[in-house]
mmCIF file of the C-alpha atoms, coordinates in Angstrom:
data_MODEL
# 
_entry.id   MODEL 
# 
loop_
_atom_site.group_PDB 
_atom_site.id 
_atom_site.type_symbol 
_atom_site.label_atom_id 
_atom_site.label_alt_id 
_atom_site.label_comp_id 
_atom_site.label_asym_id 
_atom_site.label_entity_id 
_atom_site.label_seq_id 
_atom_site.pdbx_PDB_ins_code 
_atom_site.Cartn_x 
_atom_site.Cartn_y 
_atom_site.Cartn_z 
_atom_site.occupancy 
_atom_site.B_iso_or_equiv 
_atom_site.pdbx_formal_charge 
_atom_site.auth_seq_id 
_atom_site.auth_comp_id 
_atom_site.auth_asym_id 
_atom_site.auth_atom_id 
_atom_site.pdbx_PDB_model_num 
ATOM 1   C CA . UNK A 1 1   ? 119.829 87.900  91.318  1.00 0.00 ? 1   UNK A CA 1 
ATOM 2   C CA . UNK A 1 2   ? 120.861 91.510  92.627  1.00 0.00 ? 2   UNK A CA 1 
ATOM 3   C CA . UNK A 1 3   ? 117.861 91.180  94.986  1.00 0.00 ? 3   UNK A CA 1 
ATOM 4   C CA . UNK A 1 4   ? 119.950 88.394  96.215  1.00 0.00 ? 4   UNK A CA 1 
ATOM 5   C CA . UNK A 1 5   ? 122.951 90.365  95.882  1.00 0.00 ? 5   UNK A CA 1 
ATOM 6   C CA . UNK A 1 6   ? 121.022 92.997  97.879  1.00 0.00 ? 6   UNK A CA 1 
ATOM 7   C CA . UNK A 1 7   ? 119.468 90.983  100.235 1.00 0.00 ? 7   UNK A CA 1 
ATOM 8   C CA . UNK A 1 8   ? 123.125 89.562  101.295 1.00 0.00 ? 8   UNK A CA 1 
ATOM 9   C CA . UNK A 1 9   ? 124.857 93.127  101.550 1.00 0.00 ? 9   UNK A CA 1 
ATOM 10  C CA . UNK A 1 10  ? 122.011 94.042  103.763 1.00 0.00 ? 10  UNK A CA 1 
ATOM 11  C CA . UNK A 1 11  ? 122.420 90.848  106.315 1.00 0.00 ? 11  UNK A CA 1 
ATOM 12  C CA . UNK A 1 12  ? 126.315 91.181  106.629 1.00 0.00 ? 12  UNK A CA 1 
ATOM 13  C CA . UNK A 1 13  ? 125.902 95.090  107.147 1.00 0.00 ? 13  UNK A CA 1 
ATOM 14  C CA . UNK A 1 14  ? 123.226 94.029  109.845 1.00 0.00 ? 14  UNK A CA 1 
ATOM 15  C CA . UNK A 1 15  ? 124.785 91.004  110.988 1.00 0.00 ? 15  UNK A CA 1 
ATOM 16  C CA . UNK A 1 16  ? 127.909 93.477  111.445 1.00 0.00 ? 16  UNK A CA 1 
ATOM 17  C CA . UNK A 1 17  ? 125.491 95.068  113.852 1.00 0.00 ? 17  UNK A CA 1 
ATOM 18  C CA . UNK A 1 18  ? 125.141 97.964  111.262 1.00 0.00 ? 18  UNK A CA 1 
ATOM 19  C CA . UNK A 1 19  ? 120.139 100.382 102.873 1.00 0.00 ? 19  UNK A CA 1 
ATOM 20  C CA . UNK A 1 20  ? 124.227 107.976 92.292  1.00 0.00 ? 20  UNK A CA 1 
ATOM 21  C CA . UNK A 1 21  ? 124.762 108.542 89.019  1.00 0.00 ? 21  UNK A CA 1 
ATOM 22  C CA . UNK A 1 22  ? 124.127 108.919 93.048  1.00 0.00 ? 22  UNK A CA 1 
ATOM 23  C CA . UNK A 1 23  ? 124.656 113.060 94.153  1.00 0.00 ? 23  UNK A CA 1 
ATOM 24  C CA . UNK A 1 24  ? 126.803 115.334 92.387  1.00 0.00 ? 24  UNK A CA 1 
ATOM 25  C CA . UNK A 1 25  ? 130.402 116.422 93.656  1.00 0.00 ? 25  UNK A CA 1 
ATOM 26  C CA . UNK A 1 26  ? 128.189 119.684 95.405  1.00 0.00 ? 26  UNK A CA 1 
ATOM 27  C CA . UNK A 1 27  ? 126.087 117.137 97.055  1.00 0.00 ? 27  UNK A CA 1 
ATOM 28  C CA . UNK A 1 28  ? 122.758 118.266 95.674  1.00 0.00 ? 28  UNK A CA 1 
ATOM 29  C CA . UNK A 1 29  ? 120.333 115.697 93.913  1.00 0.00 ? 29  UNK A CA 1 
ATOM 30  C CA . UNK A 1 30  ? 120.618 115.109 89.703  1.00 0.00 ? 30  UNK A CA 1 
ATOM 31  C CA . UNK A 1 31  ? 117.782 115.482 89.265  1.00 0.00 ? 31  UNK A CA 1 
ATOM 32  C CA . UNK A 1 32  ? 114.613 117.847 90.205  1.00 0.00 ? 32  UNK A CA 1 
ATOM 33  C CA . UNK A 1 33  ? 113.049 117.034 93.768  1.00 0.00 ? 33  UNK A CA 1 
ATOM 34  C CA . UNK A 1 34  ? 109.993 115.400 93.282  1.00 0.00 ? 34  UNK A CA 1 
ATOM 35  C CA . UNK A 1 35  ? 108.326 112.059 94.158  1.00 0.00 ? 35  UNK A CA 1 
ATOM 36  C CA . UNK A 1 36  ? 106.257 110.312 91.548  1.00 0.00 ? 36  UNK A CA 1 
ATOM 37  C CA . UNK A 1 37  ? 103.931 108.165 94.013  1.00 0.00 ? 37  UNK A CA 1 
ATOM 38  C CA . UNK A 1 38  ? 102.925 105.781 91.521  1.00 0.00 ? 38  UNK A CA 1 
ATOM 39  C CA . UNK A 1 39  ? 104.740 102.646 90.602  1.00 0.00 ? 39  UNK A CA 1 
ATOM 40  C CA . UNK A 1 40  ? 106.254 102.275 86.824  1.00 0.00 ? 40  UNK A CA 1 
ATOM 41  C CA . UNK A 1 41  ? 106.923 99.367  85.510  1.00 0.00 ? 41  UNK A CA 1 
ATOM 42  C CA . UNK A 1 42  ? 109.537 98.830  82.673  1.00 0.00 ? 42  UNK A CA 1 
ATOM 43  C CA . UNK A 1 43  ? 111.847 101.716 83.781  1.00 0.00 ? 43  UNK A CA 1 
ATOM 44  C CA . UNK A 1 44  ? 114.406 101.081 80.635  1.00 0.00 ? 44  UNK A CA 1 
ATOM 45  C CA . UNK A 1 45  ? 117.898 102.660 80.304  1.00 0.00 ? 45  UNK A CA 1 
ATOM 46  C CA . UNK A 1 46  ? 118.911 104.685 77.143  1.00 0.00 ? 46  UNK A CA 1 
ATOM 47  C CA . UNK A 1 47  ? 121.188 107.718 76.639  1.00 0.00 ? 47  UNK A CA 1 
ATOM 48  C CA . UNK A 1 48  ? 124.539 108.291 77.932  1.00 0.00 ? 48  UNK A CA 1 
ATOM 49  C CA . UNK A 1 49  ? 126.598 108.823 80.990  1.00 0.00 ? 49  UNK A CA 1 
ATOM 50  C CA . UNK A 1 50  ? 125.980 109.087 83.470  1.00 0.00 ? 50  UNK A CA 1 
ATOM 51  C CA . UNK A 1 51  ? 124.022 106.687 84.597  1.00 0.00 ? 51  UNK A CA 1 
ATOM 52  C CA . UNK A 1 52  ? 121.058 107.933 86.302  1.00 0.00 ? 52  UNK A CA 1 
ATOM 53  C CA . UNK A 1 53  ? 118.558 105.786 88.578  1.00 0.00 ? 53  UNK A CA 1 
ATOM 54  C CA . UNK A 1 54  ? 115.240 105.932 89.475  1.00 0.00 ? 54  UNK A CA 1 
ATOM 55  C CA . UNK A 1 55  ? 114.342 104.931 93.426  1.00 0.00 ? 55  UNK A CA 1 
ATOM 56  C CA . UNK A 1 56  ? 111.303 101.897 93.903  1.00 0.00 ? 56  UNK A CA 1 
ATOM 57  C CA . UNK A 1 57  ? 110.634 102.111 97.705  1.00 0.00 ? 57  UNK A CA 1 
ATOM 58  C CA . UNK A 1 58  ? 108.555 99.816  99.733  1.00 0.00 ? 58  UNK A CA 1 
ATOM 59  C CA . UNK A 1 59  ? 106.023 102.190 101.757 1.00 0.00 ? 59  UNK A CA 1 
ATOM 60  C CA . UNK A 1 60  ? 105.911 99.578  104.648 1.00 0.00 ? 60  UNK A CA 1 
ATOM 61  C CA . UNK A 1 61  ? 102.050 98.392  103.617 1.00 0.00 ? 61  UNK A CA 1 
ATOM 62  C CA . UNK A 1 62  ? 102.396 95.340  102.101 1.00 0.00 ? 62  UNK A CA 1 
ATOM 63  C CA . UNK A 1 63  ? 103.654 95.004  98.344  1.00 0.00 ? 63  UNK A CA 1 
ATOM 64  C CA . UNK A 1 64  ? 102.993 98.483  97.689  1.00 0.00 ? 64  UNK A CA 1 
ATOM 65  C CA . UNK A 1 65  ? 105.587 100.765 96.821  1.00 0.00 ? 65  UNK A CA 1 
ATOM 66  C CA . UNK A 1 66  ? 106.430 104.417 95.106  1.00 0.00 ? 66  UNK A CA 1 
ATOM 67  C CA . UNK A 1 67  ? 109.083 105.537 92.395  1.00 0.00 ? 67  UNK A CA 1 
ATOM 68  C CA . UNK A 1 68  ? 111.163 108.396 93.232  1.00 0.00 ? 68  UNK A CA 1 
ATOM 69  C CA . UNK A 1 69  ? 113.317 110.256 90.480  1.00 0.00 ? 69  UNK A CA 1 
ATOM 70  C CA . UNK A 1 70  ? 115.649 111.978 93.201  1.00 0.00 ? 70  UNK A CA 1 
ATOM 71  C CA . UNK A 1 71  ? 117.152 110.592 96.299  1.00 0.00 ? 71  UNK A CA 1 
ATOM 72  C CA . UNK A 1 72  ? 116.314 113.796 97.902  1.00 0.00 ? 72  UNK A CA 1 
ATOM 73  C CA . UNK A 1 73  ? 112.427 112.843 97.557  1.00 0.00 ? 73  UNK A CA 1 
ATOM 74  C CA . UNK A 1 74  ? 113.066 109.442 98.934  1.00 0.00 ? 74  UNK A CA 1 
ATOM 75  C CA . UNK A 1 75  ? 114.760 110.845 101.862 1.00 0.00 ? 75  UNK A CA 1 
ATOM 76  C CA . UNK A 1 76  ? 111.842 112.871 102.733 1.00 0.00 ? 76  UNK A CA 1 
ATOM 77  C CA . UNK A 1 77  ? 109.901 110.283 102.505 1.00 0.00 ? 77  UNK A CA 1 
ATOM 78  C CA . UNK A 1 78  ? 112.207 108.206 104.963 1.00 0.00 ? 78  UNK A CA 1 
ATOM 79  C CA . UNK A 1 79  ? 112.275 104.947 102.677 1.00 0.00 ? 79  UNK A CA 1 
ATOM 80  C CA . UNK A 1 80  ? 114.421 101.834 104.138 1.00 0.00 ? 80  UNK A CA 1 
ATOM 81  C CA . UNK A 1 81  ? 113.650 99.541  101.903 1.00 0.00 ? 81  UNK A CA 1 
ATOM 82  C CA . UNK A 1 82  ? 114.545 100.661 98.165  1.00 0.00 ? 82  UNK A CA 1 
ATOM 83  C CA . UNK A 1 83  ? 115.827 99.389  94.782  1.00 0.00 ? 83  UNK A CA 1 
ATOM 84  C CA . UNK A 1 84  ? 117.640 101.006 91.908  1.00 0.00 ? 84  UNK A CA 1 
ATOM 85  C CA . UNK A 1 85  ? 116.169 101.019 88.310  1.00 0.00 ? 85  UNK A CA 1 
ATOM 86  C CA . UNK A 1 86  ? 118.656 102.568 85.142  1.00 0.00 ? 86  UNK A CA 1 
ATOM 87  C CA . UNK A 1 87  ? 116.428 105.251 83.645  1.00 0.00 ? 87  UNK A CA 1 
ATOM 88  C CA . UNK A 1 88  ? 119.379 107.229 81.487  1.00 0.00 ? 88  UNK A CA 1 
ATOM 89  C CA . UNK A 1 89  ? 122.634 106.965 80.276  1.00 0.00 ? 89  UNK A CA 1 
ATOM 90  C CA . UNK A 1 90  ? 125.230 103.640 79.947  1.00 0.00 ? 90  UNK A CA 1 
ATOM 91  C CA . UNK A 1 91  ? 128.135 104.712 81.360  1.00 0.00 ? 91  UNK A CA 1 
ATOM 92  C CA . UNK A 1 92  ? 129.465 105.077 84.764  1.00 0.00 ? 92  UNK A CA 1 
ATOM 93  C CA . UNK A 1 93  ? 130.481 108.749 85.411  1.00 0.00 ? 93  UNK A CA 1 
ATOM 94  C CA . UNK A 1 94  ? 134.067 109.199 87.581  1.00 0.00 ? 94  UNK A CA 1 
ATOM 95  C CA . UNK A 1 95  ? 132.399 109.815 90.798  1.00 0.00 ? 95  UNK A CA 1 
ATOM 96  C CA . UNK A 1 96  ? 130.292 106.368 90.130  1.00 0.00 ? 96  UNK A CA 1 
ATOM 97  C CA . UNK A 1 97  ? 133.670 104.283 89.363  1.00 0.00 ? 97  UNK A CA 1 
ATOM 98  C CA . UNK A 1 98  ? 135.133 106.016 92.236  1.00 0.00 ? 98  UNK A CA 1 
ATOM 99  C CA . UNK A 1 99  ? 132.228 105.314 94.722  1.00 0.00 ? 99  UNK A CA 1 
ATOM 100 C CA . UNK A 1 100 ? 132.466 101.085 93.301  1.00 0.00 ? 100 UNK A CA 1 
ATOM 101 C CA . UNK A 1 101 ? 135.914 101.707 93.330  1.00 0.00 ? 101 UNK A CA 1 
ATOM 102 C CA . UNK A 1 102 ? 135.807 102.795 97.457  1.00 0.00 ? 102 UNK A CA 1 
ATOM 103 C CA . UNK A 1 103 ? 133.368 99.795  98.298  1.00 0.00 ? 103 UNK A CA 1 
ATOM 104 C CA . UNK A 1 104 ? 136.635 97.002  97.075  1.00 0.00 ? 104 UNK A CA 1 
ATOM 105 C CA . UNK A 1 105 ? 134.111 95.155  95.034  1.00 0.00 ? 105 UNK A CA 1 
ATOM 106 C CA . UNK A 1 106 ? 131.414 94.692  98.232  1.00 0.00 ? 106 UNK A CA 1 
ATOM 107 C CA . UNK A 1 107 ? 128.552 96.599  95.822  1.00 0.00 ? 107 UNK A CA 1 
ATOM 108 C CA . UNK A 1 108 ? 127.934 96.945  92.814  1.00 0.00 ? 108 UNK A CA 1 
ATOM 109 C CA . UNK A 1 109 ? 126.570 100.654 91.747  1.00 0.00 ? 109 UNK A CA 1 
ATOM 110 C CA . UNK A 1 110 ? 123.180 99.656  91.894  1.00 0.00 ? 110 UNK A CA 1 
ATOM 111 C CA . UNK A 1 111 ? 123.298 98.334  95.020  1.00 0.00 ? 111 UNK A CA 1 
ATOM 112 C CA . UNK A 1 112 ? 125.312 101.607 95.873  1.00 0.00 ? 112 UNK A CA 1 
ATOM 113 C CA . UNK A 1 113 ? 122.618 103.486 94.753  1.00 0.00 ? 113 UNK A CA 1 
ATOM 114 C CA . UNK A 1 114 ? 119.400 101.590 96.449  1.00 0.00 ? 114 UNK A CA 1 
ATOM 115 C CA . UNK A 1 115 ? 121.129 102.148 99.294  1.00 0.00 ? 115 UNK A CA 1 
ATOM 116 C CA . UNK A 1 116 ? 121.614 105.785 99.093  1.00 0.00 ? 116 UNK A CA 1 
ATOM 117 C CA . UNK A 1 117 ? 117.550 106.110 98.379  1.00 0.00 ? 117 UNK A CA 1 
ATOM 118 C CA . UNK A 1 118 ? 117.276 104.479 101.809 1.00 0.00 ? 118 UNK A CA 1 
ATOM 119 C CA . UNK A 1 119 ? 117.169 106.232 105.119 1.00 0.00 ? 119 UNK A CA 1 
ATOM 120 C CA . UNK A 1 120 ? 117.072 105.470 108.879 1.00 0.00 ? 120 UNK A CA 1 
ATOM 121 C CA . UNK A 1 121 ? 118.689 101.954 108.478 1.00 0.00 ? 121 UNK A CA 1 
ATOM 122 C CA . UNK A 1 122 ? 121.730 99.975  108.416 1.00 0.00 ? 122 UNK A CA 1 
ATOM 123 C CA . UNK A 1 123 ? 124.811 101.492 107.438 1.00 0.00 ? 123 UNK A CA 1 
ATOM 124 C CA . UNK A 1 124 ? 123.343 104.815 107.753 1.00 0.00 ? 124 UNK A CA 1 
ATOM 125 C CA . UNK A 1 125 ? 122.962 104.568 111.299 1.00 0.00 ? 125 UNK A CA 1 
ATOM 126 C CA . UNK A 1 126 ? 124.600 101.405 113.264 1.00 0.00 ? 126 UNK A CA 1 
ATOM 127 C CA . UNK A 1 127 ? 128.773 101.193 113.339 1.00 0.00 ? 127 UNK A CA 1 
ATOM 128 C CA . UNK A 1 128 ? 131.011 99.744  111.660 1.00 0.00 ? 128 UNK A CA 1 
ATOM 129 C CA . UNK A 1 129 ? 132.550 96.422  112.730 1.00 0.00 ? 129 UNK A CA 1 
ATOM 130 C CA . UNK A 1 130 ? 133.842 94.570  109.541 1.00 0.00 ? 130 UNK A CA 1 
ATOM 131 C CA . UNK A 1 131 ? 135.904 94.738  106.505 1.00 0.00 ? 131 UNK A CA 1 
ATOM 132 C CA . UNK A 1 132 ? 133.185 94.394  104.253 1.00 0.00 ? 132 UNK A CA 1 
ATOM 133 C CA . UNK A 1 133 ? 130.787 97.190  106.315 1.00 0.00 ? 133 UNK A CA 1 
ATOM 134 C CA . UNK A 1 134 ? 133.623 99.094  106.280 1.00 0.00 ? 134 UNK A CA 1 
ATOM 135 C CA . UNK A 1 135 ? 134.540 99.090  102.198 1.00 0.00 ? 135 UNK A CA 1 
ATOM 136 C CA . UNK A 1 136 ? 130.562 99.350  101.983 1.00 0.00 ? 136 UNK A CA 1 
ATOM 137 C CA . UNK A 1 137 ? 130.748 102.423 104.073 1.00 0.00 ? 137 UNK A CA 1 
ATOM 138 C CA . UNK A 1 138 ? 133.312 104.011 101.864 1.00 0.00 ? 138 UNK A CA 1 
ATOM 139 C CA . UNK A 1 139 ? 131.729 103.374 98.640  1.00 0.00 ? 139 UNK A CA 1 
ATOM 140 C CA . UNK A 1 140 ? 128.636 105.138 100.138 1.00 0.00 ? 140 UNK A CA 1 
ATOM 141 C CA . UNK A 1 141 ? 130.384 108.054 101.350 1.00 0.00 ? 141 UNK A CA 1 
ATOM 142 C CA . UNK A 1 142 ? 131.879 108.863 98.128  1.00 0.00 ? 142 UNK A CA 1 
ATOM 143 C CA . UNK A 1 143 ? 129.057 107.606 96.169  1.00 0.00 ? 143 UNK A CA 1 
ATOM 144 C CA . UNK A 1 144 ? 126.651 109.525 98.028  1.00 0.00 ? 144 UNK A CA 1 
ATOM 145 C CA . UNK A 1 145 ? 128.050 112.798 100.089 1.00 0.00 ? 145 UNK A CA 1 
ATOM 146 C CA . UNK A 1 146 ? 124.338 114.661 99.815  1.00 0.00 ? 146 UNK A CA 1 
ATOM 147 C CA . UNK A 1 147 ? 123.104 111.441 101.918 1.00 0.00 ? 147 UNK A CA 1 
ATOM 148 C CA . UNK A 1 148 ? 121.002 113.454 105.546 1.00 0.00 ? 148 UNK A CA 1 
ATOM 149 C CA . UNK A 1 149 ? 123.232 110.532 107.592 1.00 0.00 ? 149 UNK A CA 1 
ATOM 150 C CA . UNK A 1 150 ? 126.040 110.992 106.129 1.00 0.00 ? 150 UNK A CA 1 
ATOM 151 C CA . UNK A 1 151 ? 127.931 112.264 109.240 1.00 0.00 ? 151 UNK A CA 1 
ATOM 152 C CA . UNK A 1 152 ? 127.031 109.219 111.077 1.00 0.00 ? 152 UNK A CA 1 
ATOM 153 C CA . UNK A 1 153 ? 128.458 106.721 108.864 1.00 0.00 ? 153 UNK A CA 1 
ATOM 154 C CA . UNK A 1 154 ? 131.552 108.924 108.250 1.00 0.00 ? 154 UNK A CA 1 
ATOM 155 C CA . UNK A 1 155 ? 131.922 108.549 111.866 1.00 0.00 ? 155 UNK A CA 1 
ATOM 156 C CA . UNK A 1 156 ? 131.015 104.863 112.306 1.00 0.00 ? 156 UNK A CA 1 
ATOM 157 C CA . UNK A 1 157 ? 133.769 103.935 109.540 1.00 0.00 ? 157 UNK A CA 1 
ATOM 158 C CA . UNK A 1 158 ? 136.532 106.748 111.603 1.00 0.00 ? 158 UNK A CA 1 
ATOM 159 C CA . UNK A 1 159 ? 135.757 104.939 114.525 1.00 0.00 ? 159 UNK A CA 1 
ATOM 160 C CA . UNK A 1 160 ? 136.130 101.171 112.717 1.00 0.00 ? 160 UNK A CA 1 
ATOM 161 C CA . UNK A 1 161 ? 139.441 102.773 111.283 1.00 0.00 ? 161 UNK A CA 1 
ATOM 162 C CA . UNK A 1 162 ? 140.459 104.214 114.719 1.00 0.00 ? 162 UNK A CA 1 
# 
């Protein structure tokens, strides 16, 4: 279902002609910046909030992919097609009902959060041209102020704005 979900936010960001807890208030990662390359399976949620996420990425060859515990290490990695898997904690934190708060209800915080993993694709780096790109484009930019493209799509949504 939320690869659906995913799948749909994706083709009317496109379509549009346009992929935290995401970053902290400062912007830096929560977590320490490094990549696990291998896949896990059964990533399970437990703890408190915040919620924090770990990153599966597709690496472009086939089914394979790699599990990132930061968004900083997916970025590096220039991922563009990633999901979000709960690893800690079972409560949004304010910046997280904020950030699903800014996107009107067009993405939920996991789909938020994929989408912040990602890099060098739609909404990062195509405009803005629709109600929906543009809540998704808010939710992003609060969810996610850390993001490398994060000028562009604070620019595409100005521009949408006017």
């Amino acid at each position: 279902m939320l690869s659906s979900r995913r799948a749909l936010v994706t083709m009317l960001v496109v379509v549009g002609a346009l992929g935290l807890a995401g970053c902290t208030p400062s912007g830096e990662p929560e977590a320490a910046d490094s990549a696990d390359t291998g896949s896990r399976t059964g990533v399970a949620a437990s703890g408190s909030a915040p919620i924090v996420f770990a990153f599966v990425c597709g690496t472009g060859d086939g089914d394979v992919t790699e599990t990132y515990s930061t968004y900083a290490a997916a970025w590096e990695a220039e991922r563009t097609d990633c999901s979000a898997k709960p690893v800690t904690g079972t409560e949004p934190s304010a910046q997280q009902e904020a950030a699903v708060s800014a996107a009107d209800e067009g993405a939920t915080l996991q789909e938020l959060a994929a989408t912040c993993a990602e890099r060098g694709v739609a909404p990062w780096t195509a405009p803005v041209s629709s109600p929906a790109e543009a809540g998704l484009a808010a939710g992003l930019l609060e969810y996610c102020p850390g993001h490398p493209e994060r000028d562009r799509l604070q620019e595409a949504l100005r521009v949408y704005r006017g």
